GROMACS .gro file of C-alpha atoms in nm:
model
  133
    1UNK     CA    1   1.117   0.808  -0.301
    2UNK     CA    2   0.777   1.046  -0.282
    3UNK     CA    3   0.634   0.800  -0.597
    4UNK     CA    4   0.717   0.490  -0.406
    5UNK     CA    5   0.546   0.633  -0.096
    6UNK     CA    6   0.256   0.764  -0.301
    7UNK     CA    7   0.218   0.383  -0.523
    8UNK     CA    8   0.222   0.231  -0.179
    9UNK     CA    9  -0.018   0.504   0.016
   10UNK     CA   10  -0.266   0.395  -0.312
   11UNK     CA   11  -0.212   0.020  -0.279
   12UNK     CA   12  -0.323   0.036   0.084
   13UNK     CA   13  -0.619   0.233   0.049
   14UNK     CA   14  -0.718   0.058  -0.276
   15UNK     CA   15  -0.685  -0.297  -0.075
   16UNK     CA   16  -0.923  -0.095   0.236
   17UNK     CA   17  -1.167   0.033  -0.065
   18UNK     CA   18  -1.160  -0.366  -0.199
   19UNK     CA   19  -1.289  -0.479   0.156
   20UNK     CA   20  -1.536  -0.199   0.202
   21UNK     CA   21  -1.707  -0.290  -0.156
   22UNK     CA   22  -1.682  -0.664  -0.055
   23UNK     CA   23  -1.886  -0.591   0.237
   24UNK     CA   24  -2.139  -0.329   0.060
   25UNK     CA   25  -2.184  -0.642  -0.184
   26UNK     CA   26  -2.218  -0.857   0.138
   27UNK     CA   27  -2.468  -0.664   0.285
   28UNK     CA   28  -2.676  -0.554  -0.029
   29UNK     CA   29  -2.744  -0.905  -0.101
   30UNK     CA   30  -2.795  -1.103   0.247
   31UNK     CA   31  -3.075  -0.813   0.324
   32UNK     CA   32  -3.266  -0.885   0.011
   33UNK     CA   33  -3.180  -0.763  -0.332
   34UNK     CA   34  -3.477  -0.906  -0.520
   35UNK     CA   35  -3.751  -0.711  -0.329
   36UNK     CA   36  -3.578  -0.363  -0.272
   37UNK     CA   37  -3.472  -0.159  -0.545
   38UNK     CA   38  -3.280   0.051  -0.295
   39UNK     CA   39  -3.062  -0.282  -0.249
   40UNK     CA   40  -3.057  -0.363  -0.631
   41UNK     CA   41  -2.840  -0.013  -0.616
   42UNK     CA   42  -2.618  -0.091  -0.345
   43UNK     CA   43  -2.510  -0.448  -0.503
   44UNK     CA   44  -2.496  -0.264  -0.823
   45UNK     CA   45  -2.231  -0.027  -0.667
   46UNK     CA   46  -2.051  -0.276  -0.470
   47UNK     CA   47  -1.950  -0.472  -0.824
   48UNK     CA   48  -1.823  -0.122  -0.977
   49UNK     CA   49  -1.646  -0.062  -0.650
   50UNK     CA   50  -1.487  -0.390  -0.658
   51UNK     CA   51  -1.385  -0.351  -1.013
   52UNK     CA   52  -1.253  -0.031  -0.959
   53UNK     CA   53  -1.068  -0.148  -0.666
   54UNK     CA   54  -0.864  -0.405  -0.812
   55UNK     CA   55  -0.769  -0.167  -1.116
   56UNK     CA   56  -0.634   0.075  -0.893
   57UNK     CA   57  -0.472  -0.240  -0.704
   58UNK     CA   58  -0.251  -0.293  -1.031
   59UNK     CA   59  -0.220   0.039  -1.116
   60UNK     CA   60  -0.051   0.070  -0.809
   61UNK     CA   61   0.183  -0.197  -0.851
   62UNK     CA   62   0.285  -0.101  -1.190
   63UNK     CA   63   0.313   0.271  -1.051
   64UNK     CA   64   0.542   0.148  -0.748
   65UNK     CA   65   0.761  -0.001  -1.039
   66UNK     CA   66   0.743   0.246  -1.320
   67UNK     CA   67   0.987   0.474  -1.428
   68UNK     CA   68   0.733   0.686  -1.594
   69UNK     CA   69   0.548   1.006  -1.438
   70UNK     CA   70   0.265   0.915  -1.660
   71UNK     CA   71   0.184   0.546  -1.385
   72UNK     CA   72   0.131   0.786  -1.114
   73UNK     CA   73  -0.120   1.014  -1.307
   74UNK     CA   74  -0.329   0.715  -1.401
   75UNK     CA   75  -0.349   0.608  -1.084
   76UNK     CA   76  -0.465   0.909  -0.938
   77UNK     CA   77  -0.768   0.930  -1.236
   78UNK     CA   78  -0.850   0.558  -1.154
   79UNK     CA   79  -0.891   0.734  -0.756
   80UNK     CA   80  -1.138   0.988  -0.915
   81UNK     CA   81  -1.330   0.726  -1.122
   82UNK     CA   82  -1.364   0.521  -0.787
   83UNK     CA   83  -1.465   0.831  -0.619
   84UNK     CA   84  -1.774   0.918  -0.867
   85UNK     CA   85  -1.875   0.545  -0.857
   86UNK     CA   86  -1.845   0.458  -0.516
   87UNK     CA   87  -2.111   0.454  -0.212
   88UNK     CA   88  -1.981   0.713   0.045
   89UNK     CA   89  -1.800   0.413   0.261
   90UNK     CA   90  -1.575   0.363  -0.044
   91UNK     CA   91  -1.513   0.755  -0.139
   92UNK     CA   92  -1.277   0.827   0.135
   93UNK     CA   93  -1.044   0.504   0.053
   94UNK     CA   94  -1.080   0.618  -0.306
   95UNK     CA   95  -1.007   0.992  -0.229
   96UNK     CA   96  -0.697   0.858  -0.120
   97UNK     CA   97  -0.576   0.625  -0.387
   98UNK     CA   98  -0.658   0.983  -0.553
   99UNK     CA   99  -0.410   1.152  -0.397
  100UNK     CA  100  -0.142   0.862  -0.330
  101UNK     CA  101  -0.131   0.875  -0.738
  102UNK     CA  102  -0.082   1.261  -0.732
  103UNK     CA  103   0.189   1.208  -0.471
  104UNK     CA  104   0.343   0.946  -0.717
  105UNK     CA  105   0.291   1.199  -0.995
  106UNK     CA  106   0.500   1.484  -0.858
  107UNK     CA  107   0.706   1.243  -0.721
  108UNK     CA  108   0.867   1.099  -1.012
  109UNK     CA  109   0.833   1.453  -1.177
  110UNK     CA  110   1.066   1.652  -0.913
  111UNK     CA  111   1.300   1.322  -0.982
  112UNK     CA  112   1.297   1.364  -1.355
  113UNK     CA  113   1.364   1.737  -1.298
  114UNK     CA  114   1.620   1.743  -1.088
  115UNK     CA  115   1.812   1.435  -1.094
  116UNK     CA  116   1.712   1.315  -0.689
  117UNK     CA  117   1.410   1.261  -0.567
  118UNK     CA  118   1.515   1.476  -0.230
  119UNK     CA  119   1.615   1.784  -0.219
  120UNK     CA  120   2.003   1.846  -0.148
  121UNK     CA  121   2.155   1.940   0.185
  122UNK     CA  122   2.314   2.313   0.134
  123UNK     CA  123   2.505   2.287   0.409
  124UNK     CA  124   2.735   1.957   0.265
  125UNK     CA  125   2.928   2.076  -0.039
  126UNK     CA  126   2.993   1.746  -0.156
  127UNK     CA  127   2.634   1.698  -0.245
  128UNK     CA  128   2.566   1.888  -0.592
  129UNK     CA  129   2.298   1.858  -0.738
  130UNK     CA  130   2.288   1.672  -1.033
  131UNK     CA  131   2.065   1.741  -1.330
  132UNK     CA  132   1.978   2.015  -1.588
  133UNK     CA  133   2.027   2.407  -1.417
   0.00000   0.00000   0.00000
């Protein structure tokens, strides 16, 4: 369940970080690209961002449907890429998708480990644990 939660926590923020590059593209171009080279930079970003943004976008979905640990752990070093290449309005949605793919790592991890993805109640003795001891 903690990989589902972390694949969707990613989505969400990857969708936010697609907006916020849409509007750093928006706004590097309708104040004037050609003559500042300050602007030339921001536009520059905003394409990476957007790029980056719909990678982590499906690397989400195919994380929210994976079976393997490995989907979450891509997802969370597509977050880092986005956070080196992004304009400090995108870092923080980035960040995130970041750590929704870590969640979705050690999500799926604890689940291949133990057999659940939740921890057993101790006090109902019907519910053993399943997996490897």
């Amino acid at each position: 369940m903690l990989h589902r939660i972390g694949a969707i926590f990613a989505i969400l923020a990857a969708l936010w970080a697609l907006i916020a590059s849409g509007i750093s593209l928006y706004l590097g171009t309708g104040i004037g690209a050609v003559e500042n080279p300050t602007e030339q930079t921001v536009v520059g970003l905003g394409w990476w961002e957007v790029g980056v943004a719909l990678v982590a976008v499906a690397v989400g979905v195919v994380t929210f449907f994976s079976k393997s640990r490995y989907a979450g752990l891509a997802l969370a070093v597509v977050g880092v890429i986005g956070v080196f290449l992004s304009n400090s309005a995108n870092m923080a949605f980035m960040l995130t998708v970041a750590v929704g793919g870590f969640m979705a790592f050690m999500g799926r991890r604890h689940a291949q480990r133990h057999g659940t993805e939740l921890p057993q109640d101790p006090s109902n003795p019907r519910d053993k644990p399943r997996g490897r001891r």
